[in-house]
XYZ file of N, CA, C and O in Angstrom:
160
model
N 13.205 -46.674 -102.076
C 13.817 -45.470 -101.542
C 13.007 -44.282 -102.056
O 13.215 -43.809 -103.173
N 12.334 -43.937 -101.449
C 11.656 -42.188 -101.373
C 12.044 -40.952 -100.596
O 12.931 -40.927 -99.742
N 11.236 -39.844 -101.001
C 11.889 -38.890 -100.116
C 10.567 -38.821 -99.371
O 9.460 -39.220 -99.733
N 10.948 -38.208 -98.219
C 10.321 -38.197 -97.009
C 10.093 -36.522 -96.868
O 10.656 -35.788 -97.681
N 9.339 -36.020 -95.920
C 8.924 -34.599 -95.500
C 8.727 -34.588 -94.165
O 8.168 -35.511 -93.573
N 9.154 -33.588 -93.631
C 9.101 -33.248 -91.979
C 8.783 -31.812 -91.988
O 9.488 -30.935 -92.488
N 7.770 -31.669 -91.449
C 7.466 -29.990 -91.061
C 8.123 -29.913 -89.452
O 8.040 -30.600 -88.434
N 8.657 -28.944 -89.776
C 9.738 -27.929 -88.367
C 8.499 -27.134 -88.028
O 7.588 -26.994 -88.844
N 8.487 -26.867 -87.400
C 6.559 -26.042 -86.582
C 6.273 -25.788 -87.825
O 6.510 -26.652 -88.670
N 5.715 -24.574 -88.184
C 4.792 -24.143 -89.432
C 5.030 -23.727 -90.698
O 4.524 -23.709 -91.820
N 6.133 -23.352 -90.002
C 6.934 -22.024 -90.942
C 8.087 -22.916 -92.128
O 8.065 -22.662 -93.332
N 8.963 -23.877 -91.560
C 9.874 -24.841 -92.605
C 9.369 -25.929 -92.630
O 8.740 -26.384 -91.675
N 9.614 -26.741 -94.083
C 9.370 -28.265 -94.251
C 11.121 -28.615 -94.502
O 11.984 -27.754 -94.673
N 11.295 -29.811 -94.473
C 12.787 -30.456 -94.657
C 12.795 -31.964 -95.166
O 12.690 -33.047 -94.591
N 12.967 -31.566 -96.513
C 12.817 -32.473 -97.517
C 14.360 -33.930 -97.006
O 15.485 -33.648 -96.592
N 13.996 -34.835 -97.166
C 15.153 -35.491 -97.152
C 15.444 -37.458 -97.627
O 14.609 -38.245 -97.182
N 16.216 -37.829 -98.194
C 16.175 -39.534 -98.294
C 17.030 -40.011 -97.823
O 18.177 -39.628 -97.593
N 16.135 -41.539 -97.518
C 17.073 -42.456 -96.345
C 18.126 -43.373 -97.629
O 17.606 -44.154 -98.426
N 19.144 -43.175 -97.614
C 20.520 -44.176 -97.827
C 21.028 -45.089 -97.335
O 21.066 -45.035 -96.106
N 21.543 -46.121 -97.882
C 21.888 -47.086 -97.231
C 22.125 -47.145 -95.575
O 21.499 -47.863 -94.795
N 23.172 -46.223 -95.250
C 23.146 -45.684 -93.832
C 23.472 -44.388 -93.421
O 24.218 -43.979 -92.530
N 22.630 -43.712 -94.405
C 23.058 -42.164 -94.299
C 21.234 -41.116 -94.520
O 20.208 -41.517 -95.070
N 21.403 -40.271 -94.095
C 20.391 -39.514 -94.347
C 20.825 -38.331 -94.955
O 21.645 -37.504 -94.556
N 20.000 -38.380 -96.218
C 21.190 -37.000 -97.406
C 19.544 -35.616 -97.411
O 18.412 -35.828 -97.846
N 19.956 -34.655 -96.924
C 19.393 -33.790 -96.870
C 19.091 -32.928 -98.500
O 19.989 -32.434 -99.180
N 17.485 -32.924 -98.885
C 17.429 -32.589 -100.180
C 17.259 -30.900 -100.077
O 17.912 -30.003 -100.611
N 16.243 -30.868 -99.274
C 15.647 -29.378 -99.316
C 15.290 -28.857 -97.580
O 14.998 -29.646 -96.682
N 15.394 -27.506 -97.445
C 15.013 -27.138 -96.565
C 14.442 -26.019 -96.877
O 15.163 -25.126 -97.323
N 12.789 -25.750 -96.701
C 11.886 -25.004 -97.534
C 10.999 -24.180 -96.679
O 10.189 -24.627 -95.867
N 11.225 -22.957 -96.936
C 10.117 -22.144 -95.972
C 8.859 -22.400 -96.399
O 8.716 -22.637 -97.599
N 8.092 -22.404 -95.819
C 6.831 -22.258 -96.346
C 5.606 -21.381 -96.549
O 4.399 -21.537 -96.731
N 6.429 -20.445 -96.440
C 5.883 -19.231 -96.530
C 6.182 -18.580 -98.241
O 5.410 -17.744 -98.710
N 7.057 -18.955 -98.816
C 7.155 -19.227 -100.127
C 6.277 -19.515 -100.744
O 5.237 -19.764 -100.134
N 6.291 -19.636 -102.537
C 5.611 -19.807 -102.760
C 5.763 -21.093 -103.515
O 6.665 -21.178 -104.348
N 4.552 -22.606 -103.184
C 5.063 -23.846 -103.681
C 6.068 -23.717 -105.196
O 7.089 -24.359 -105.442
N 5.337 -22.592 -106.137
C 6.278 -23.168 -106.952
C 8.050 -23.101 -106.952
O 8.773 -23.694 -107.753
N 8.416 -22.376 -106.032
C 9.695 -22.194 -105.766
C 10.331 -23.350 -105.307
O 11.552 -23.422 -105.170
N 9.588 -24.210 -105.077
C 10.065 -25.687 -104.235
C 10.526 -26.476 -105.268
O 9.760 -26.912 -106.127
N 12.571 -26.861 -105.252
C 13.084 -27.528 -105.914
C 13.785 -28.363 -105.405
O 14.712 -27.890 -104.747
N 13.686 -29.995 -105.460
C 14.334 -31.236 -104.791
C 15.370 -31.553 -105.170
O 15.936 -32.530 -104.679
């Protein structure tokens, strides 16, 4: 079990892990930020 990353066009990434039968949403991250602000 890992977390996974999806970029939304350019601007958001959307952090998230697969569960038994659930998908639990970790982060939803602009990316226009700055990486170190990025907390899972």
């Amino acid at each position: 079990m890992g977390v996974y990353k999806v970029n939304n066009l350019r601007y958001n990434t959307l952090y998230y892990r697969i569960n038994t039968n659930n998908v639990e949403i970790l982060s939803f991250f602009s990316n226009r930020q700055s990486p170190d602000n990025l907390r899972i």
